[in-house]
Short mmCIF file of C-alpha atoms and ligand atoms in Angstrom, two decimals:
data_model
loop_
_atom_site.label_atom_id
_atom_site.label_comp_id
_atom_site.label_asym_id
_atom_site.label_seq_id
_atom_site.Cartn_x
_atom_site.Cartn_y
_atom_site.Cartn_z
CA MET A 7 -58.88 129.37 -27.45
CA ALA A 8 -56.85 129.99 -24.19
CA VAL A 9 -59.07 129.35 -21.14
CA ARG A 10 -60.87 132.60 -20.19
CA GLN A 11 -59.12 135.07 -18.49
CA ASN A 12 -62.41 137.01 -17.06
CA ARG A 13 -61.64 136.58 -13.37
CA SER A 14 -59.28 138.95 -11.57
CA SER A 15 -56.19 138.34 -9.80
CA SER A 16 -58.03 138.08 -6.77
CA GLU A 17 -60.48 135.70 -8.04
CA TRP A 18 -57.81 133.16 -9.02
CA GLN A 19 -55.79 133.57 -6.29
CA LYS A 20 -58.96 132.40 -4.21
CA LEU A 21 -59.71 129.19 -6.50
CA ASP A 22 -55.90 128.44 -6.57
CA ARG A 23 -55.63 128.46 -2.88
CA GLU A 24 -58.66 126.21 -2.54
CA HIS A 25 -58.28 123.42 -5.00
CA TYR A 26 -54.56 123.80 -6.27
CA LEU A 27 -51.81 121.64 -4.53
CA HIS A 28 -48.49 122.86 -6.18
CA PRO A 29 -45.33 121.24 -6.51
CA PHE A 30 -42.79 121.70 -4.07
CA THR A 31 -44.58 124.41 -2.11
CA ASP A 32 -45.94 125.28 1.50
CA HIS A 33 -49.37 125.62 1.00
CA LYS A 34 -49.47 127.93 4.47
CA GLN A 35 -47.18 130.58 3.30
CA LEU A 36 -48.30 130.01 0.17
CA GLY A 37 -52.06 130.92 1.35
CA GLU A 38 -49.99 134.52 2.81
CA LYS A 39 -48.70 135.34 0.36
CA LYS A 40 -50.85 134.65 -2.54
CA SER A 41 -49.60 133.13 -6.02
CA ARG A 42 -48.73 135.38 -9.35
CA ILE A 43 -51.10 134.15 -11.92
CA ILE A 44 -48.81 134.26 -15.24
CA THR A 45 -51.40 134.82 -18.09
CA ARG A 46 -49.52 134.64 -21.33
CA ALA A 47 -46.07 135.41 -22.54
CA ASP A 48 -43.85 135.96 -25.35
CA GLY A 49 -39.81 135.67 -26.29
CA VAL A 50 -38.41 136.51 -23.46
CA TYR A 51 -41.32 138.07 -21.24
CA ILE A 52 -44.29 136.55 -19.11
CA TYR A 53 -46.91 138.42 -17.88
CA ASP A 54 -49.44 137.92 -14.64
CA ALA A 55 -52.77 138.82 -14.45
CA ASP A 56 -52.23 142.56 -13.07
CA GLY A 57 -50.59 143.24 -16.41
CA ASN A 58 -46.76 143.21 -15.07
CA LYS A 59 -44.50 142.15 -18.15
CA ILE A 60 -41.40 140.33 -16.65
CA LEU A 61 -38.36 139.11 -17.96
CA ASP A 62 -37.88 134.92 -17.37
CA GLY A 63 -35.10 135.00 -16.68
CA MET A 64 -35.32 131.01 -16.04
CA SER A 65 -37.19 130.30 -19.10
CA GLY A 66 -40.03 129.13 -17.63
CA LEU A 67 -38.55 126.28 -15.41
CA TRP A 68 -35.02 126.13 -17.19
CA CYS A 69 -36.87 124.57 -20.75
CA VAL A 70 -38.16 127.39 -22.99
CA ASN A 71 -34.95 127.21 -25.01
CA ALA A 72 -36.21 128.60 -28.30
CA GLY A 73 -38.55 131.37 -26.33
CA TYR A 74 -42.19 132.20 -26.12
CA GLY A 75 -45.34 132.90 -28.78
CA ARG A 76 -43.42 130.35 -31.41
CA GLU A 77 -46.57 130.22 -34.00
CA GLU A 78 -44.19 127.24 -36.03
CA ILE A 79 -44.09 125.20 -32.96
CA VAL A 80 -47.84 126.16 -32.23
CA GLU A 81 -49.01 124.71 -35.54
CA ALA A 82 -47.15 122.14 -35.52
CA ALA A 83 -49.17 121.04 -32.45
CA THR A 84 -52.30 121.54 -34.18
CA ARG A 85 -51.37 119.69 -37.38
CA GLN A 86 -50.24 116.83 -35.33
CA LEU A 87 -53.82 116.53 -32.82
CA GLN A 88 -55.55 116.98 -36.22
CA GLU A 89 -54.20 114.49 -37.81
CA LEU A 90 -53.35 111.68 -35.20
CA PRO A 91 -53.61 113.40 -31.64
CA TYR A 92 -52.75 109.95 -29.78
CA TYR A 93 -51.72 106.29 -30.91
CA ASN A 94 -49.25 104.31 -28.57
CA SER A 95 -45.79 102.78 -29.52
CA PHE A 96 -46.46 99.30 -28.02
CA PHE A 97 -47.39 96.18 -29.98
CA GLN A 98 -45.88 96.74 -33.25
CA CYS A 99 -46.89 100.64 -33.87
CA ALA A 100 -45.09 103.39 -34.27
CA HIS A 101 -46.25 107.01 -35.97
CA PRO A 102 -44.01 109.25 -38.44
CA PRO A 103 -43.55 112.12 -35.88
CA SER A 104 -41.84 110.05 -33.40
CA ILE A 105 -39.89 108.20 -36.18
CA GLU A 106 -38.70 111.63 -37.68
CA LEU A 107 -37.96 112.92 -34.10
CA SER A 108 -35.78 109.57 -33.05
CA ARG A 109 -33.82 110.38 -36.46
CA LEU A 110 -33.63 113.96 -35.69
CA LEU A 111 -32.38 112.85 -32.31
CA GLN A 112 -29.60 110.88 -33.77
CA GLU A 113 -28.43 113.88 -35.85
CA VAL A 114 -27.79 116.23 -32.92
CA THR A 115 -26.43 113.70 -30.72
CA GLN A 116 -23.15 112.03 -30.73
CA PRO A 117 -22.17 108.91 -32.60
CA GLN A 118 -22.53 106.46 -30.06
CA PHE A 119 -26.22 107.18 -30.19
CA ASN A 120 -28.53 105.74 -32.94
CA ARG A 121 -31.61 104.99 -30.73
CA VAL A 122 -34.06 107.24 -28.49
CA PHE A 123 -36.20 105.68 -25.58
CA TYR A 124 -39.39 108.29 -25.12
CA THR A 125 -40.51 109.13 -21.48
CA GLY A 126 -43.33 111.95 -21.16
CA SER A 127 -40.85 113.91 -18.37
CA GLY A 128 -36.98 114.16 -17.06
CA SER A 129 -38.40 112.41 -13.85
CA GLU A 130 -39.60 109.43 -15.74
CA SER A 131 -36.58 109.26 -18.38
CA ILE A 132 -34.35 108.73 -14.96
CA ASP A 133 -36.34 106.03 -14.10
CA THR A 134 -36.29 104.31 -17.62
CA MET A 135 -32.19 105.19 -17.43
CA ILE A 136 -32.32 103.24 -13.80
CA ARG A 137 -34.17 100.29 -15.18
CA MET A 138 -32.40 100.01 -18.46
CA VAL A 139 -28.74 100.05 -16.83
CA ARG A 140 -29.50 97.24 -14.45
CA ARG A 141 -31.30 95.32 -17.04
CA TYR A 142 -27.66 95.70 -19.34
CA TRP A 143 -26.00 94.23 -16.62
CA GLU A 144 -28.21 91.58 -15.97
CA LEU A 145 -27.65 90.74 -19.87
CA MET A 146 -23.92 91.23 -19.48
CA ASP A 147 -24.35 88.37 -16.67
CA GLN A 148 -22.99 90.63 -14.27
CA PRO A 149 -26.32 90.85 -12.27
CA ASP A 150 -24.60 92.44 -9.20
CA ARG A 151 -23.75 95.05 -10.48
CA GLN A 152 -26.57 96.98 -9.42
CA VAL A 153 -25.31 100.04 -7.88
CA ILE A 154 -25.53 103.63 -9.04
CA ILE A 155 -23.07 106.00 -7.79
CA ALA A 156 -24.46 109.91 -8.33
CA ARG A 157 -23.95 113.51 -6.18
CA LYS A 158 -25.05 114.83 -3.29
CA ASN A 159 -27.04 117.48 -4.49
CA ALA A 160 -27.67 116.60 -7.29
CA TYR A 161 -31.54 117.15 -8.94
CA HIS A 162 -32.86 114.31 -10.85
CA GLY A 163 -36.45 114.02 -10.55
CA SER A 164 -38.95 113.56 -8.02
CA THR A 165 -40.41 110.67 -8.27
CA ILE A 166 -38.86 107.91 -6.23
CA ALA A 167 -36.26 106.96 -8.48
CA GLY A 168 -36.08 110.35 -9.08
CA SER A 169 -35.37 111.29 -5.61
CA SER A 170 -33.49 108.76 -4.34
CA LEU A 171 -31.10 109.24 -7.43
CA GLY A 172 -31.14 112.50 -6.45
CA GLY A 173 -28.85 113.99 -3.39
CA MET A 174 -31.12 116.75 -2.40
CA LYS A 175 -31.12 115.79 1.56
CA ALA A 176 -34.94 117.54 2.47
CA MET A 177 -36.39 115.22 -0.22
CA HIS A 178 -34.93 111.93 0.85
CA ALA A 179 -36.15 113.24 4.90
CA GLN A 180 -39.51 113.30 3.58
CA GLY A 181 -41.85 110.05 2.47
CA GLY A 182 -40.05 106.80 3.87
CA PHE A 183 -37.68 104.28 1.98
CA LEU A 184 -36.10 105.22 -0.65
CA LEU A 185 -34.56 103.00 -3.68
CA PRO A 186 -31.91 100.92 -2.62
CA GLY A 187 -28.61 100.33 -4.40
CA ILE A 188 -27.74 104.25 -4.87
CA GLU A 189 -24.71 105.76 -3.58
CA HIS A 190 -23.93 109.20 -3.83
CA ILE A 191 -20.67 111.56 -3.58
CA GLU A 192 -19.40 115.32 -2.96
CA GLN A 193 -20.16 117.69 -5.64
CA PRO A 194 -17.37 119.40 -7.34
CA TYR A 195 -18.64 122.67 -5.73
CA TRP A 196 -15.19 124.49 -5.49
CA PHE A 197 -17.09 127.73 -3.62
CA GLY A 198 -18.61 125.35 -1.20
CA SER A 199 -15.14 124.31 -0.81
CA ASP A 200 -12.73 125.62 1.66
CA ARG A 201 -11.07 126.94 -1.81
CA SER A 202 -7.52 126.18 -0.87
CA MET A 203 -7.04 124.11 -3.96
CA SER A 204 -6.63 125.35 -7.86
CA LEU A 205 -9.89 124.90 -9.62
CA GLU A 206 -7.85 122.14 -11.92
CA ASP A 207 -6.45 120.08 -8.51
CA PHE A 208 -10.21 120.36 -7.32
CA GLY A 209 -12.08 118.90 -10.21
CA ILE A 210 -9.61 116.46 -10.15
CA ALA A 211 -9.85 115.48 -6.44
CA SER A 212 -13.55 115.63 -6.83
CA ALA A 213 -13.49 113.70 -9.63
CA ARG A 214 -11.51 110.66 -7.66
CA LEU A 215 -13.89 110.66 -5.31
CA LEU A 216 -15.53 108.69 -7.59
CA GLU A 217 -12.84 106.13 -7.88
CA LYS A 218 -12.55 106.04 -3.82
CA LYS A 219 -16.41 105.19 -3.50
CA ILE A 220 -16.19 102.78 -6.08
CA ASP A 221 -13.47 100.71 -4.43
CA GLU A 222 -15.03 100.63 -1.36
CA VAL A 223 -18.62 99.29 -3.09
CA GLY A 224 -16.26 96.73 -4.95
CA ALA A 225 -16.07 97.40 -8.85
CA ASP A 226 -18.23 93.88 -9.70
CA LYS A 227 -21.26 95.71 -8.30
CA VAL A 228 -21.03 99.46 -9.65
CA ALA A 229 -23.29 99.84 -12.61
CA ALA A 230 -22.74 103.49 -13.47
CA PHE A 231 -22.14 107.03 -12.88
CA VAL A 232 -24.66 109.78 -13.18
CA GLY A 233 -24.62 113.03 -13.17
CA GLU A 234 -25.77 116.38 -14.39
CA PRO A 235 -22.94 117.82 -16.86
CA VAL A 236 -23.80 121.54 -14.86
CA GLN A 237 -25.92 120.88 -11.47
CA GLY A 238 -29.16 122.91 -12.19
CA ALA A 239 -31.46 123.06 -9.56
CA GLY A 240 -28.41 122.67 -6.90
CA GLY A 241 -27.35 125.87 -7.74
CA VAL A 242 -25.68 126.05 -11.14
CA ILE A 243 -22.25 124.14 -10.15
CA ILE A 244 -20.04 124.50 -12.44
CA PRO A 245 -17.47 121.70 -12.39
CA PRO A 246 -13.72 122.63 -13.34
CA ASP A 247 -12.87 121.75 -16.80
CA SER A 248 -10.52 118.66 -15.41
CA TYR A 249 -13.37 117.10 -13.79
CA TRP A 250 -15.82 115.58 -16.26
CA PRO A 251 -12.57 114.06 -18.54
CA GLU A 252 -11.16 112.06 -15.07
CA ILE A 253 -14.82 110.69 -14.23
CA GLU A 254 -14.93 109.68 -17.69
CA ARG A 255 -11.46 107.83 -17.24
CA ILE A 256 -12.62 106.59 -14.06
CA CYS A 257 -15.91 104.82 -15.68
CA ARG A 258 -13.93 103.54 -18.23
CA ASP A 259 -11.62 101.88 -16.21
CA HIS A 260 -13.68 100.42 -13.78
CA GLY A 261 -15.90 99.15 -16.66
CA ILE A 262 -18.78 101.10 -15.77
CA LEU A 263 -21.46 102.72 -17.87
CA MET A 264 -21.24 106.82 -17.63
CA VAL A 265 -24.54 108.60 -17.90
CA THR A 266 -24.84 112.07 -18.44
CA ASP A 267 -28.37 113.75 -17.16
CA GLU A 268 -28.62 116.15 -19.72
CA VAL A 269 -32.85 116.96 -18.29
CA ILE A 270 -31.19 120.83 -18.21
CA CYS A 271 -28.14 121.28 -20.37
CA GLY A 272 -29.49 119.33 -23.32
CA PHE A 273 -30.29 121.30 -26.14
CA GLY A 274 -28.35 124.05 -26.06
CA ARG A 275 -27.89 125.30 -22.80
CA LEU A 276 -24.24 125.27 -22.74
CA GLY A 277 -23.33 126.19 -26.17
CA ARG A 278 -23.54 123.09 -27.25
CA TRP A 279 -26.01 120.72 -28.01
CA PHE A 280 -25.43 118.75 -24.85
CA GLY A 281 -23.68 119.03 -22.24
CA ALA A 282 -21.38 115.95 -22.49
CA ASP A 283 -20.12 117.73 -26.35
CA TYR A 284 -18.91 120.99 -24.11
CA TYR A 285 -16.84 118.98 -21.43
CA GLY A 286 -15.79 116.75 -24.40
CA VAL A 287 -17.26 113.46 -22.58
CA GLN A 288 -18.76 110.38 -24.76
CA PRO A 289 -21.39 109.14 -22.33
CA ASP A 290 -23.18 105.71 -22.66
CA LEU A 291 -26.35 106.90 -22.12
CA MET A 292 -27.70 110.54 -22.01
CA THR A 293 -31.58 111.29 -20.39
CA PHE A 294 -33.52 114.49 -21.60
CA ALA A 295 -36.50 116.36 -21.18
CA LYS A 296 -37.40 119.74 -21.11
CA GLY A 297 -35.37 122.23 -23.75
CA VAL A 298 -36.38 119.12 -26.32
CA THR A 299 -39.69 120.60 -26.91
CA SER A 300 -38.75 124.00 -25.34
CA GLY A 301 -41.75 123.23 -22.85
CA TYR A 302 -44.48 123.66 -25.33
CA LEU A 303 -45.42 120.10 -24.36
CA PRO A 304 -44.06 117.17 -22.09
CA LEU A 305 -41.23 115.08 -23.33
CA GLY A 306 -38.49 113.39 -22.25
CA GLY A 307 -36.21 110.79 -23.51
CA VAL A 308 -32.91 108.55 -22.97
CA MET A 309 -30.32 108.46 -25.42
CA VAL A 310 -29.08 104.71 -25.71
CA SER A 311 -25.94 104.47 -26.96
CA ASP A 312 -24.63 101.28 -29.14
CA ARG A 313 -22.73 99.51 -26.53
CA VAL A 314 -26.28 99.79 -24.31
CA GLY A 315 -28.57 99.22 -26.99
CA SER A 316 -26.97 96.38 -28.91
CA VAL A 317 -26.81 94.56 -25.86
CA ILE A 318 -30.42 95.31 -24.69
CA ILE A 319 -31.70 94.53 -28.42
CA GLU A 320 -29.83 91.13 -29.32
CA LYS A 321 -30.23 89.65 -26.39
CA GLY A 322 -32.76 90.95 -24.40
CA GLY A 323 -36.17 90.25 -25.95
CA GLU A 324 -39.04 92.03 -24.34
CA PHE A 325 -37.65 94.89 -22.35
CA PHE A 326 -41.02 95.67 -19.74
CA HIS A 327 -40.59 99.10 -19.50
CA GLY A 328 -42.80 101.78 -21.17
CA PHE A 329 -45.21 104.44 -20.88
CA THR A 330 -48.83 105.20 -22.27
CA TYR A 331 -47.34 108.53 -23.75
CA SER A 332 -44.16 107.29 -25.12
CA GLY A 333 -43.35 109.16 -28.10
CA HIS A 334 -46.66 111.11 -27.97
CA PRO A 335 -47.05 112.01 -31.57
CA ALA A 336 -48.22 115.71 -31.09
CA SER A 337 -45.06 115.94 -28.44
CA CYS A 338 -42.94 114.52 -30.70
CA ALA A 339 -44.40 117.04 -33.50
CA VAL A 340 -43.11 119.70 -30.98
CA ALA A 341 -39.85 118.42 -30.34
CA LEU A 342 -39.50 118.49 -34.41
CA ALA A 343 -40.46 121.96 -34.73
CA ASN A 344 -38.01 123.08 -31.77
CA ILE A 345 -34.82 121.57 -33.15
CA ARG A 346 -35.55 122.41 -36.43
CA ILE A 347 -35.86 126.07 -34.93
CA LEU A 348 -32.67 125.73 -32.70
CA GLN A 349 -31.17 124.64 -36.12
CA ARG A 350 -32.08 126.86 -38.72
CA GLU A 351 -31.63 130.20 -36.56
CA ASN A 352 -28.19 128.53 -35.06
CA LEU A 353 -29.37 129.53 -31.48
CA VAL A 354 -26.35 126.85 -29.98
CA GLU A 355 -24.03 128.96 -32.41
CA TYR A 356 -25.51 132.08 -30.89
CA VAL A 357 -25.09 130.81 -27.20
CA ALA A 358 -21.59 129.72 -28.01
CA ASN A 359 -20.23 132.84 -29.48
CA ASP A 360 -22.69 135.51 -29.21
CA ILE A 361 -25.15 136.32 -26.26
CA GLY A 362 -23.75 133.70 -23.91
CA PRO A 363 -19.83 135.93 -23.78
CA TYR A 364 -21.71 138.88 -24.41
CA LEU A 365 -24.10 137.91 -21.11
CA GLN A 366 -21.02 136.04 -19.19
CA LYS A 367 -19.10 139.57 -19.44
CA LYS A 368 -21.92 141.49 -18.20
CA TRP A 369 -22.17 139.28 -15.06
CA ARG A 370 -18.95 138.38 -14.17
CA LYS A 371 -19.23 142.57 -13.54
CA LEU A 372 -21.93 141.47 -10.81
CA ALA A 373 -19.30 140.48 -9.15
CA GLU A 374 -18.43 143.96 -7.54
CA HIS A 375 -21.31 144.43 -5.74
CA PRO A 376 -20.48 144.80 -2.14
CA LEU A 377 -23.35 141.56 -1.30
CA VAL A 378 -21.70 138.90 -4.06
CA GLY A 379 -18.85 136.74 -3.09
CA GLU A 380 -18.45 134.92 -6.70
CA THR A 381 -20.25 134.92 -10.18
CA ARG A 382 -20.58 132.11 -12.66
CA MET A 383 -21.40 131.20 -15.75
CA VAL A 384 -21.13 128.76 -18.59
CA GLY A 385 -23.24 129.29 -21.78
CA LEU A 386 -26.39 131.10 -20.93
CA MET A 387 -26.69 129.10 -17.07
CA GLY A 388 -25.19 131.13 -14.31
CA ALA A 389 -25.42 131.51 -11.00
CA LEU A 390 -24.19 134.34 -8.43
CA GLU A 391 -23.32 133.99 -4.33
CA LEU A 392 -24.88 136.20 -2.19
CA VAL A 393 -22.30 137.03 1.10
CA ARG A 394 -22.57 138.58 4.15
CA ASP A 395 -18.69 139.12 4.08
CA LYS A 396 -17.36 139.99 0.52
CA LYS A 397 -13.67 139.84 1.95
CA THR A 398 -13.92 136.45 3.92
CA LEU A 399 -16.96 135.64 1.68
CA GLU A 400 -18.61 134.60 4.92
CA ARG A 401 -22.20 133.68 4.31
CA PHE A 402 -25.84 134.48 5.53
CA ASP A 403 -27.41 132.37 8.18
CA GLU A 404 -29.79 130.17 6.54
CA ASP A 405 -32.39 131.54 8.74
CA ASP A 406 -31.79 134.96 7.00
CA SER A 407 -33.73 133.74 3.72
CA VAL A 408 -31.51 136.42 2.01
CA GLY A 409 -32.04 134.55 -1.30
CA THR A 410 -35.64 134.15 -1.22
CA VAL A 411 -35.49 138.38 -0.31
CA CYS A 412 -33.73 138.86 -3.54
CA ARG A 413 -35.76 136.68 -5.64
CA ASP A 414 -38.96 138.64 -4.56
CA ILE A 415 -37.42 141.60 -5.05
CA LEU A 416 -36.39 140.40 -8.06
CA VAL A 417 -39.76 139.39 -9.30
CA ASN A 418 -41.24 142.49 -7.49
CA ASN A 419 -39.02 144.49 -10.52
CA GLY A 420 -39.61 142.92 -13.65
CA LEU A 421 -37.17 139.78 -13.14
CA VAL A 422 -37.58 136.11 -12.42
CA MET A 423 -34.24 134.73 -11.42
CA ARG A 424 -34.44 131.74 -9.04
CA ALA A 425 -33.27 131.06 -5.34
CA VAL A 426 -31.00 128.12 -4.08
CA GLY A 427 -31.10 128.95 -0.32
CA ASP A 428 -28.37 132.04 -1.29
CA THR A 429 -27.25 131.00 -4.54
CA ILE A 430 -29.15 133.08 -7.47
CA VAL A 431 -29.27 131.44 -10.34
CA VAL A 432 -29.77 132.45 -14.12
CA ALA A 433 -31.05 130.83 -17.34
CA PRO A 434 -32.85 132.77 -19.88
CA PRO A 435 -34.14 131.36 -23.40
CA LEU A 436 -31.34 130.68 -25.39
CA THR A 437 -33.30 133.48 -27.75
CA LEU A 438 -31.74 136.73 -25.48
CA SER A 439 -31.21 139.63 -27.53
CA HIS A 440 -28.18 141.88 -26.40
CA ALA A 441 -30.62 144.70 -25.55
CA GLU A 442 -32.58 142.35 -23.30
CA ALA A 443 -29.32 141.22 -21.08
CA ASP A 444 -28.82 144.68 -20.70
CA GLU A 445 -32.05 144.83 -19.05
CA LEU A 446 -31.13 141.39 -16.98
CA ILE A 447 -28.18 142.79 -15.81
CA ASP A 448 -29.32 146.49 -15.11
CA LYS A 449 -32.37 145.47 -13.45
CA ALA A 450 -30.63 142.30 -11.07
CA TRP A 451 -27.87 145.71 -9.97
CA LYS A 452 -30.53 147.32 -9.07
CA CYS A 453 -32.28 144.28 -7.18
CA LEU A 454 -29.35 143.64 -5.23
CA ASP A 455 -29.16 147.05 -4.08
CA LEU A 456 -32.20 146.79 -2.61
CA THR A 457 -31.19 143.50 -1.10
CA GLN A 458 -28.84 144.80 0.15
CA ALA A 459 -30.89 147.82 2.02
CA ALA A 460 -33.40 145.32 2.76
CA VAL A 461 -31.28 143.05 4.95
CA LYS A 462 -29.46 145.74 6.74
N1 PXG B 6 -32.81 115.68 -14.22
C1 PXG B 6 -32.72 117.06 -13.62
C2 PXG B 6 -31.15 117.36 -14.22
C3 PXG B 6 -33.42 117.89 -13.63
O1 PXG B 6 -33.14 119.29 -13.95
C4 PXG B 6 -35.67 116.78 -13.95
C5 PXG B 6 -34.09 115.54 -14.35
C6 PXG B 6 -36.45 115.68 -13.32
O2 PXG B 6 -37.21 116.14 -15.02
P1 PXG B 6 -38.87 116.88 -14.87
O3 PXG B 6 -39.73 117.20 -16.12
O4 PXG B 6 -39.92 115.07 -13.82
O5 PXG B 6 -39.33 117.73 -13.26
C7 PXG B 6 -35.41 117.90 -13.69
C8 PXG B 6 -35.74 118.78 -13.31
C9 PXG B 6 -35.57 123.80 -10.05
C10 PXG B 6 -36.47 122.68 -10.76
O6 PXG B 6 -36.46 124.45 -9.00
C11 PXG B 6 -35.30 122.02 -11.18
C12 PXG B 6 -36.09 121.09 -11.94
C13 PXG B 6 -37.58 120.62 -11.88
C14 PXG B 6 -38.41 121.75 -10.85
C15 PXG B 6 -38.00 122.48 -10.36
O7 PXG B 6 -34.36 124.44 -10.45
N2 PXG B 6 -35.83 119.94 -12.95
#
């Protein structure tokens, strides 16, 4: 039975305000605005305590890839909780769901990936990856290779390691000392540049910033480069196609490890199983979470290539790392059921060949709206840029909070999209139908009109 739902919206809001500290939330503001209480969900829709039906254009938080209401996943969790709700994977133990899932992950990832290390979240995956990368270089007798290079405006989670590796200025400004040995280069954000270069040249130039940084730090001190294939929380920053292959070339030339953070891009979001597949590059490590379970239960992990795995295993002895919930049986059972759905329903191909192109075409049309300076989308992950002046692409002042105004109008009109500054981002479940895509676009256009009226 779900938690009893016999309170009114305002009762929930009062209790929420009094007792619950939310992630990434200004609580003074929340107290004034009140939280929206979501009580149930089905397919691509969520429902709030006031009975409003809302199209979830964000798949929860970029994670409900298979959509809500999947009985098969619920049954897998229930059966596993009855059979073996918990056991650890320390001390020479394992259990069927974690082993089966490891095999299935090997099947859906590139050939260099034969092993996985489990965590409970994306942030823990990032921490694990950092420790593993540094451990690898110790074992390779190059212990000075400690520096990890990431991008400005990247999001890699909110633990100390995750927030240090990420490139979010606002996060760096809170909480004191960051993890040492991390460097950041500019992101490949063409719309945010002076747009004087062709996309192709901009991609190459952005990638070469990595080479410049490696020279600056000294190649013998650099351990790895880490990037989201497409930056998600930073505003769906889609790099030009030339970017990732050049990044890969630079990593190989300097012998450093290449890591893709697939927490958002993994499990079909771009119409390929992983973002690295989409961009045609072969990473040494991939971090994942979210879509692996479609968010039904928490699970994350790191896919470990043979290059890294063989060294850790052959030379490493014990790797002093792991979590109580590494390979949690119920989470693994849920992941298995979820991935089998993605496979059986061909959802990755559906994104690549059907609903992806369908939504992209309609999304591009939104660029005709007077408030929109650019639209972009790959697979089912997109953004639109709100601008003050469509001709010059002049942006609004930060204080105008136009993105937030638009986001609030959207949700009040039955569509969740997220505002990253004045960039509106979208990432619906991979199960989106044509009719639901039409609804999404119709609502988006209407809300752009309402936003324009509100900011005038
Ligand atoms: N890497 C990436 C690329 C992510 O997007 C994490 C790591 C951390 O995952 P966990 O499971 O520790 O949250 C993420 C998480 C947003 C938003 O507002 C995005 C994320 C999390 C919370 C909010 O876009 N991504």
